[in-house]
Short mmCIF file of C-alpha atoms and ligand atoms in Angstrom, two decimals:
data_model
loop_
_atom_site.label_atom_id
_atom_site.label_comp_id
_atom_site.label_asym_id
_atom_site.label_seq_id
_atom_site.Cartn_x
_atom_site.Cartn_y
_atom_site.Cartn_z
CA MET A 1 14.27 -8.80 -29.14
CA ALA A 2 12.34 -10.45 -31.60
CA GLU A 3 8.60 -10.65 -31.76
CA GLU A 4 8.75 -14.85 -31.80
CA SER A 5 10.22 -14.77 -28.49
CA PHE A 6 6.18 -14.99 -27.47
CA PRO A 7 4.03 -16.31 -26.16
CA VAL A 8 5.46 -17.74 -22.85
CA THR A 9 2.97 -20.01 -20.50
CA THR A 10 2.98 -17.59 -17.81
CA LEU A 11 2.78 -19.17 -14.66
CA VAL A 12 0.44 -17.05 -11.85
CA LEU A 13 1.75 -18.31 -8.22
CA PRO A 14 -0.72 -16.88 -5.47
CA VAL A 15 1.76 -15.22 -2.41
CA THR A 16 0.34 -14.06 0.74
CA PRO A 17 1.01 -10.09 1.08
CA GLY A 18 3.60 -11.03 4.33
CA GLY A 19 5.93 -12.98 1.49
CA ASP A 20 5.89 -17.25 0.78
CA PRO A 21 9.44 -17.96 0.76
CA ALA A 22 8.46 -21.55 -1.97
CA ALA A 23 6.70 -19.58 -4.69
CA VAL A 24 9.09 -16.29 -4.29
CA GLU A 25 12.37 -18.29 -4.63
CA GLN A 26 10.70 -19.88 -7.72
CA ALA A 27 9.83 -16.43 -9.26
CA ALA A 28 13.77 -15.44 -7.98
CA ARG A 29 15.05 -18.32 -9.61
CA LEU A 30 13.37 -16.92 -13.69
CA VAL A 31 14.95 -13.32 -12.44
CA ARG A 32 18.27 -15.16 -12.44
CA ALA A 33 18.08 -16.95 -15.58
CA GLY A 34 16.80 -13.59 -17.03
CA ARG A 35 13.34 -14.00 -17.33
CA LEU A 36 10.33 -11.50 -16.31
CA VAL A 37 8.35 -11.85 -13.38
CA ALA A 38 5.72 -9.54 -12.32
CA PHE A 39 5.64 -8.70 -8.99
CA PRO A 40 3.22 -6.75 -6.58
CA THR A 41 4.48 -3.51 -4.82
CA GLU A 42 2.57 -0.88 -2.75
CA THR A 43 2.24 1.38 -5.74
CA VAL A 44 1.60 -0.90 -8.69
CA TYR A 45 2.77 -3.79 -10.01
CA GLY A 46 5.90 -4.17 -11.63
CA LEU A 47 7.54 -6.25 -14.41
CA GLY A 48 10.92 -7.36 -13.27
CA ALA A 49 14.12 -8.62 -14.57
CA ASP A 50 17.60 -8.60 -13.53
CA ALA A 51 18.81 -4.81 -13.69
CA THR A 52 22.25 -6.02 -14.58
CA SER A 53 21.39 -7.82 -17.30
CA THR A 54 21.27 -6.06 -20.75
CA ASP A 55 19.38 -8.90 -22.31
CA ALA A 56 17.37 -8.98 -19.99
CA VAL A 57 15.67 -6.03 -19.61
CA GLU A 58 15.21 -5.92 -23.41
CA ARG A 59 13.08 -8.28 -22.45
CA ILE A 60 11.05 -6.12 -20.44
CA PHE A 61 10.64 -3.35 -23.10
CA ALA A 62 9.95 -6.00 -26.02
CA ALA A 63 6.95 -7.58 -23.36
CA LYS A 64 5.67 -3.93 -22.99
CA GLN A 65 6.37 -2.91 -26.83
CA ARG A 66 7.66 -0.02 -25.03
CA PRO A 67 10.34 2.79 -26.38
CA HIS A 68 13.74 2.42 -25.55
CA SER A 69 13.36 5.93 -24.70
CA ASP A 70 11.69 5.73 -21.56
CA PRO A 71 14.10 5.07 -18.98
CA LEU A 72 12.91 2.00 -16.07
CA ILE A 73 13.34 2.13 -12.37
CA VAL A 74 15.66 0.07 -10.98
CA HIS A 75 14.44 -1.72 -7.92
CA LEU A 76 16.49 -2.75 -4.82
CA ALA A 77 15.68 -4.83 -1.44
CA ALA A 78 17.32 -2.30 0.96
CA ALA A 79 18.96 1.28 1.04
CA ALA A 80 22.65 -0.10 1.75
CA ALA A 81 22.64 -1.69 -1.87
CA LEU A 82 22.52 1.45 -3.58
CA PRO A 83 25.85 2.32 -4.11
CA SER A 84 25.83 -0.67 -6.55
CA VAL A 85 23.40 1.12 -8.86
CA ALA A 86 24.36 4.55 -8.46
CA GLN A 87 27.84 6.01 -8.19
CA GLU A 88 28.65 8.33 -4.88
CA PRO A 89 25.03 9.01 -3.93
CA PRO A 90 24.74 12.30 -2.31
CA PRO A 91 24.16 13.07 1.39
CA LEU A 92 20.91 14.25 0.34
CA ALA A 93 19.98 10.60 -1.41
CA TRP A 94 20.94 9.00 2.22
CA ALA A 95 18.80 11.17 4.24
CA LEU A 96 15.92 10.79 1.67
CA ALA A 97 16.52 6.97 1.33
CA GLU A 98 16.31 7.12 5.36
CA ARG A 99 12.88 9.33 5.77
CA PHE A 100 10.94 7.33 2.96
CA TRP A 101 12.35 3.90 2.04
CA PRO A 102 10.98 1.52 1.79
CA GLY A 103 8.50 3.45 0.09
CA PRO A 104 6.96 5.16 -2.95
CA LEU A 105 9.98 7.35 -3.74
CA THR A 106 12.05 6.91 -6.98
CA LEU A 107 15.60 8.81 -6.70
CA VAL A 108 17.00 9.87 -9.83
CA LEU A 109 21.47 9.61 -9.65
CA ARG A 110 24.54 9.15 -11.19
CA ARG A 111 24.23 6.31 -13.05
CA ALA A 112 26.94 2.60 -11.96
CA GLU A 113 29.18 1.06 -14.51
CA GLY A 114 27.43 -1.68 -13.57
CA ILE A 115 23.73 -0.93 -14.76
CA PRO A 116 23.84 -1.38 -18.65
CA ALA A 117 22.45 1.93 -20.71
CA VAL A 118 19.49 0.29 -21.69
CA VAL A 119 17.92 0.69 -18.34
CA ALA A 120 18.36 4.09 -18.37
CA ALA A 121 17.61 4.76 -21.86
CA GLY A 122 21.14 5.51 -22.77
CA GLY A 123 21.66 8.44 -20.20
CA PRO A 124 23.80 8.87 -17.72
CA THR A 125 21.17 8.71 -14.94
CA VAL A 126 19.47 5.90 -12.97
CA GLY A 127 15.85 6.13 -11.27
CA VAL A 128 16.53 4.01 -8.33
CA ARG A 129 14.06 2.98 -5.21
CA VAL A 130 13.47 0.74 -2.37
CA PRO A 131 9.63 -0.49 -2.62
CA ALA A 132 7.65 -1.02 0.60
CA HIS A 133 5.63 -4.35 -0.35
CA ALA A 134 7.13 -7.38 1.50
CA VAL A 135 6.61 -9.54 -1.68
CA ALA A 136 8.63 -7.17 -4.20
CA ARG A 137 11.82 -7.04 -1.10
CA GLU A 138 11.98 -10.51 -0.83
CA LEU A 139 11.81 -11.42 -4.59
CA ILE A 140 14.89 -9.12 -5.20
CA ALA A 141 16.45 -9.99 -1.83
CA ARG A 142 16.37 -13.91 -3.02
CA ALA A 143 17.22 -12.75 -6.72
CA GLY A 144 20.61 -11.32 -5.13
CA VAL A 145 20.20 -8.81 -7.98
CA PRO A 146 18.78 -5.43 -7.99
CA ILE A 147 15.45 -5.24 -10.33
CA ALA A 148 14.19 -3.58 -12.91
CA ALA A 149 10.35 -2.77 -13.56
CA PRO A 150 8.25 -0.49 -15.37
CA SER A 151 4.62 -1.05 -13.71
CA ALA A 152 3.26 -4.39 -15.39
CA ASN A 153 1.16 -2.99 -18.09
CA ARG A 154 1.34 -2.65 -22.26
CA PHE A 155 3.12 0.77 -23.24
CA MET A 156 0.46 3.79 -22.18
CA HIS A 157 -2.45 1.68 -20.34
CA THR A 158 -3.39 1.73 -17.27
CA SER A 159 -1.19 0.40 -14.80
CA PRO A 160 -1.82 -2.50 -13.12
CA THR A 161 -3.04 -2.74 -9.65
CA THR A 162 -4.16 -6.62 -9.34
CA ALA A 163 -2.47 -9.54 -11.06
CA ALA A 164 -5.70 -9.84 -12.94
CA HIS A 165 -4.79 -6.80 -14.08
CA VAL A 166 -1.30 -7.51 -15.28
CA LEU A 167 -2.88 -10.93 -17.08
CA ALA A 168 -5.39 -8.37 -18.96
CA ASP A 169 -2.26 -6.82 -20.26
CA LEU A 170 0.35 -9.13 -20.48
CA ASP A 171 -0.93 -13.31 -20.57
CA GLY A 172 1.81 -15.26 -22.51
CA ARG A 173 4.65 -12.46 -22.59
CA VAL A 174 5.95 -12.75 -19.01
CA ASP A 175 6.78 -15.74 -17.53
CA CYS A 176 5.58 -15.51 -13.90
CA VAL A 177 2.94 -13.07 -11.93
CA LEU A 178 3.33 -13.16 -8.28
CA ASP A 179 -0.14 -12.47 -7.41
CA ALA A 180 -0.61 -10.92 -3.72
CA GLY A 181 -3.94 -8.94 -4.11
CA PRO A 182 -4.71 -5.59 -5.26
CA CYS A 183 -1.69 -2.90 -4.13
CA SER A 184 -2.64 -0.24 -1.27
CA VAL A 185 -1.06 3.29 -2.84
CA GLY A 186 -2.43 2.77 -5.89
CA VAL A 187 -0.22 5.27 -7.98
CA GLU A 188 3.18 4.91 -9.06
CA SER A 189 5.91 6.68 -7.21
CA THR A 190 6.80 10.11 -7.02
CA VAL A 191 10.30 10.58 -9.20
CA LEU A 192 12.48 13.38 -7.89
CA ASP A 193 15.81 14.11 -10.07
CA LEU A 194 18.61 14.24 -7.78
CA THR A 195 21.13 14.88 -10.70
CA ARG A 196 20.43 19.08 -10.63
CA ASP A 197 20.48 21.53 -8.08
CA PRO A 198 17.43 22.16 -6.91
CA PRO A 199 16.21 19.09 -6.61
CA ARG A 200 13.13 18.21 -9.03
CA ILE A 201 9.60 15.99 -9.19
CA LEU A 202 9.75 14.50 -12.65
CA ARG A 203 6.41 12.91 -11.57
CA PRO A 204 4.03 13.12 -8.47
CA GLY A 205 3.20 9.86 -7.00
CA GLY A 206 2.63 8.10 -3.53
CA VAL A 207 5.17 10.46 -1.84
CA THR A 208 3.85 14.37 -1.67
CA PHE A 209 5.07 17.18 -3.16
CA GLU A 210 4.44 18.29 0.91
CA ALA A 211 6.03 15.61 2.18
CA LEU A 212 9.69 15.95 0.32
CA ARG A 213 9.47 20.13 1.01
CA ALA A 214 10.06 19.16 4.71
CA LEU A 215 13.24 17.51 4.42
CA VAL A 216 14.17 19.34 0.55
CA PRO A 217 13.19 23.57 1.17
CA ASN A 218 14.01 24.19 -2.01
CA VAL A 219 12.40 21.38 -4.23
CA GLU A 220 10.77 22.25 -7.25
CA ALA A 221 7.29 20.89 -8.01
CA PRO A 222 6.83 19.13 -11.29
CA THR A 223 4.56 22.19 -12.63
CA ARG A 224 5.05 25.52 -13.44
CA SER A 225 2.30 26.62 -11.06
CA THR A 226 1.05 24.65 -7.67
CA PRO A 227 -1.41 25.94 -5.05
CA ALA A 228 0.98 24.66 -2.64
CA LEU A 229 3.86 26.94 -3.99
CA GLY A 230 1.09 29.81 -3.59
CA GLY A 231 0.78 29.98 -7.37
CA GLY A 232 -2.73 30.67 -8.58
CA GLU A 233 -2.66 29.51 -11.91
CA ALA A 234 -3.93 26.13 -13.00
CA PRO A 235 -0.74 23.88 -12.74
CA ALA A 236 1.32 22.65 -16.01
CA ILE A 237 4.00 19.00 -15.79
CA LEU A 238 6.98 19.83 -16.60
CA PRO A 239 8.29 18.25 -19.46
CA ALA A 240 10.54 14.91 -18.22
CA PRO A 241 11.74 11.45 -19.79
CA GLY A 242 9.08 8.67 -20.77
CA GLN A 243 6.07 11.44 -19.08
CA LEU A 244 4.08 11.39 -22.00
CA GLU A 245 0.71 13.79 -22.35
CA ARG A 246 -1.05 10.74 -23.35
CA HIS A 247 -0.77 7.67 -20.73
CA TYR A 248 -2.58 5.49 -18.47
CA ALA A 249 -5.28 5.62 -21.37
CA PRO A 250 -8.22 4.12 -21.74
CA ARG A 251 -9.88 3.08 -24.76
CA ALA A 252 -12.88 5.32 -24.37
CA ARG A 253 -12.38 9.02 -24.81
CA VAL A 254 -11.95 10.72 -21.35
CA VAL A 255 -12.84 14.13 -20.04
CA VAL A 256 -12.04 15.59 -16.77
CA PHE A 257 -13.17 18.70 -15.23
CA ASP A 258 -10.50 20.91 -13.34
CA ALA A 259 -12.92 21.44 -10.36
CA GLN A 260 -15.02 19.31 -7.71
CA GLY A 261 -17.89 20.11 -5.72
CA PRO A 262 -21.16 20.77 -6.88
CA ALA A 263 -20.03 23.27 -10.08
CA ALA A 264 -17.65 19.77 -11.71
CA LEU A 265 -20.38 17.27 -10.71
CA ALA A 266 -23.09 19.81 -12.35
CA ALA A 267 -21.01 19.88 -15.75
CA ILE A 268 -20.63 16.06 -15.44
CA VAL A 269 -24.38 15.80 -15.34
CA ARG A 270 -25.00 18.21 -18.69
CA GLU A 271 -22.24 16.63 -20.18
CA ALA A 272 -23.43 13.13 -19.64
CA GLU A 273 -27.15 13.99 -20.40
CA ARG A 274 -26.03 15.30 -23.98
CA TYR A 275 -24.24 11.56 -24.58
CA LEU A 276 -26.94 9.64 -23.38
CA ALA A 277 -29.76 11.76 -25.37
CA ARG A 278 -27.78 10.69 -28.56
CA GLY A 279 -28.36 6.78 -27.81
CA GLU A 280 -24.47 5.95 -26.77
CA ARG A 281 -22.77 4.96 -23.43
CA VAL A 282 -21.65 6.80 -20.94
CA GLY A 283 -18.94 5.78 -17.45
CA ALA A 284 -18.02 8.13 -15.00
CA LEU A 285 -15.36 7.64 -12.21
CA LEU A 286 -17.11 9.68 -8.75
CA PRO A 287 -16.68 9.81 -5.60
CA ASP A 288 -19.53 8.03 -3.36
CA GLU A 289 -21.22 10.94 -1.83
CA GLU A 290 -21.70 11.93 -5.64
CA ALA A 291 -22.65 8.46 -7.61
CA ALA A 292 -26.88 9.15 -7.21
CA ALA A 293 -26.42 12.50 -9.45
CA LEU A 294 -26.22 10.08 -12.11
CA ALA A 295 -27.99 7.04 -10.90
CA GLY A 296 -30.96 5.99 -13.01
CA THR A 297 -29.65 7.64 -16.18
CA GLY A 298 -28.13 4.50 -17.51
CA ALA A 299 -24.06 5.55 -17.12
CA HIS A 300 -22.25 3.03 -15.65
CA ILE A 301 -20.88 4.36 -12.89
CA GLN A 302 -17.53 3.87 -10.77
CA THR A 303 -16.84 5.21 -7.26
CA LEU A 304 -13.66 5.81 -6.14
CA GLY A 305 -14.73 6.18 -1.97
CA PRO A 306 -15.08 9.40 -0.23
CA GLY A 307 -13.93 12.49 -2.34
CA ASN A 308 -11.95 13.54 0.99
CA ASP A 309 -9.82 10.60 1.32
CA LEU A 310 -7.14 10.97 -1.52
CA ALA A 311 -5.57 8.04 -0.27
CA GLU A 312 -8.49 5.89 -0.94
CA VAL A 313 -9.22 7.28 -4.28
CA SER A 314 -5.47 7.03 -5.45
CA ARG A 315 -5.84 3.28 -4.23
CA ARG A 316 -9.25 2.56 -6.97
CA LEU A 317 -8.31 5.24 -9.33
CA TYR A 318 -6.73 2.71 -12.04
CA ALA A 319 -9.22 -0.51 -11.03
CA ALA A 320 -12.15 2.07 -11.85
CA LEU A 321 -10.81 3.05 -15.31
CA ARG A 322 -10.11 -0.59 -16.06
CA ALA A 323 -13.61 -1.67 -14.90
CA VAL A 324 -15.28 1.30 -16.95
CA ASP A 325 -13.61 1.09 -20.06
CA GLU A 326 -14.58 -2.89 -20.08
CA LEU A 327 -17.96 -1.32 -21.04
CA ALA A 328 -17.08 0.12 -23.85
CA PRO A 329 -18.99 4.02 -23.74
CA THR A 330 -18.26 6.42 -25.82
CA VAL A 331 -17.46 8.62 -23.21
CA ILE A 332 -15.92 8.26 -19.78
CA LEU A 333 -16.63 11.18 -17.32
CA SER A 334 -14.32 12.44 -14.22
CA HIS A 335 -13.42 15.20 -12.26
CA THR A 336 -9.93 15.95 -10.59
CA PHE A 337 -9.88 16.16 -6.32
CA GLY A 338 -7.97 19.22 -5.53
CA THR A 339 -3.81 19.54 -6.03
CA SER A 340 -2.69 19.21 -2.67
CA GLY A 341 -1.47 15.53 -1.02
CA LEU A 342 -2.23 12.61 -2.99
CA GLY A 343 -4.42 15.28 -5.39
CA LEU A 344 -1.36 15.99 -6.93
CA ALA A 345 -0.63 12.38 -8.44
CA VAL A 346 -4.82 11.68 -9.20
CA TRP A 347 -4.42 15.19 -11.10
CA ASP A 348 -1.95 14.26 -13.00
CA ARG A 349 -3.12 10.69 -13.84
CA LEU A 350 -6.29 11.73 -14.72
CA ARG A 351 -5.28 14.68 -17.03
CA ARG A 352 -3.15 11.86 -19.07
CA ALA A 353 -5.47 9.58 -19.08
CA ALA A 354 -7.68 12.37 -20.84
CA GLY A 355 -4.93 12.72 -23.08
CA GLY A 356 -3.27 15.86 -21.96
CA SER A 357 -5.72 18.15 -21.15
CA LEU A 358 -8.32 18.96 -18.48
CA ARG A 359 -11.95 20.69 -18.89
CA SER A 360 -12.70 23.82 -17.21
CA VAL A 361 -15.88 23.86 -16.06
CA ALA A 362 -16.02 27.88 -17.00
CA ALA A 363 -15.73 26.82 -20.84
CA GLU A 364 -18.05 24.18 -20.20
CA ASP A 365 -20.94 27.01 -18.33
CA ASP A 366 -20.11 29.31 -21.81
CA ALA A 367 -20.86 26.50 -24.03
CA GLN A 368 -24.40 26.00 -22.72
CA PRO A 369 -25.90 29.60 -22.19
O1 LIG B 401 5.38 3.05 -8.83
C1 LIG B 401 6.36 2.89 -9.36
O2 LIG B 401 7.47 3.89 -9.63
C2 LIG B 401 6.39 2.04 -10.56
C3 LIG B 401 6.70 0.23 -9.61
C4 LIG B 401 7.13 -0.92 -10.39
O3 LIG B 401 7.63 0.60 -8.83
N1 LIG B 401 7.12 1.84 -11.35
C5 LIG B 401 6.85 2.55 -12.44
O4 LIG B 401 7.72 2.39 -13.93
O5 LIG B 401 6.57 3.29 -12.34
P1 LIG B 401 7.58 3.13 -15.26
O6 LIG B 401 8.34 2.55 -16.05
O7 LIG B 401 6.15 3.16 -15.90
O8 LIG B 401 7.92 4.98 -14.69
C6 LIG B 401 8.85 5.05 -14.81
C7 LIG B 401 9.08 6.60 -15.17
C8 LIG B 401 9.83 6.73 -16.49
O9 LIG B 401 8.75 6.53 -17.97
C9 LIG B 401 10.35 8.03 -16.21
O10 LIG B 401 9.78 9.13 -16.43
C10 LIG B 401 10.95 8.05 -15.13
O11 LIG B 401 10.39 7.22 -13.92
N2 LIG B 401 12.17 7.74 -14.62
C11 LIG B 401 12.83 6.26 -14.67
N3 LIG B 401 14.03 6.24 -14.73
C12 LIG B 401 14.51 8.12 -15.11
C13 LIG B 401 15.87 8.80 -14.88
N4 LIG B 401 16.82 7.89 -14.96
N5 LIG B 401 15.64 9.77 -15.52
C14 LIG B 401 14.20 10.78 -15.82
N6 LIG B 401 13.49 10.11 -15.25
C15 LIG B 401 13.26 8.75 -14.83
MG1 LIG B 402 4.18 3.26 -16.21
#
């Protein structure tokens, strides 16, 4: 799609989180007309278009400046519509749908004929989920078609958890934004590949590895080695389509220490002092209880909630990354929150925001005899 199709005037429609028939119907009409509508889900805001229309889906790639090699997730109003998107869903898909939909789980299945190849990077599969946000489901139901939607950010940027984040990246490039306030989960859905046996997690997200393993005992983690599996080494995410090493990235350099507790905080304080001594601006993402360690240094701190509340850390992560980046620091410092439960998704997003690698606290100690 040619760049001259921009700009459009972006219509912002406030809706209550429970839904709002008139506004959602207006947005649904735009979807039926092949236009782009950004909408809230429980994870992040999506950039939606009619998944059955190649032209409409092409508009998504153009607006985001996203390469066609990165497949899109198709969103349904209810699991019953699954056979219109996926060919012969296996019994396991129905069992997972029963347990986790509506919710932050995307299933990769064999693509049905009604879904054009452009949705799936030309491949034989399709990612599909039923989102747990009333506005999202009402939009899909009223549109009467499945909705293809990536996160509503420019390619490689941090995902949006508010309508303001969507506009910061895409104002003038989407026809409409349904604004229902901040998202409740805050990190994207877990992507589970059911086209292989054993099934494998391609992207950790809102449904945890532990929760999936309770239903799918042989599910493969997205990592070569996770503590949850009894592995000792640091996890390394396996390659999957569209999963770039650098992603969710602010403009500033991001340094993330792969540890928690006093050693991680001490490493952050040392690193901050090094930058501040050179007269550079420093940003930091820290749990509430650690913020005092950098207070008064001039570093810009965004808090993530209590460090033991991973749901709160996940919910606040992207907004905090965007907020601290707006102050244009030279560096943004943070640390991981373990790899169990939602910690694995936070670990994955922080690692990608840092360009694909994490800093070990031990290496830091060696550098500072
Ligand atoms: O929570 C979410 O999943 C959000 C909301 C809007 O639903 N969507 C989202 O979409 O995060 P996106 O496009 O930013 O990420 C989708 C990722 C792709 O980059 C790819 O890694 C994986 O999901 N994916 C989608 N379809 C796939 C397929 N057919 N095969 C393998 N991976 C697929
Ligand atoms: Mg995305």
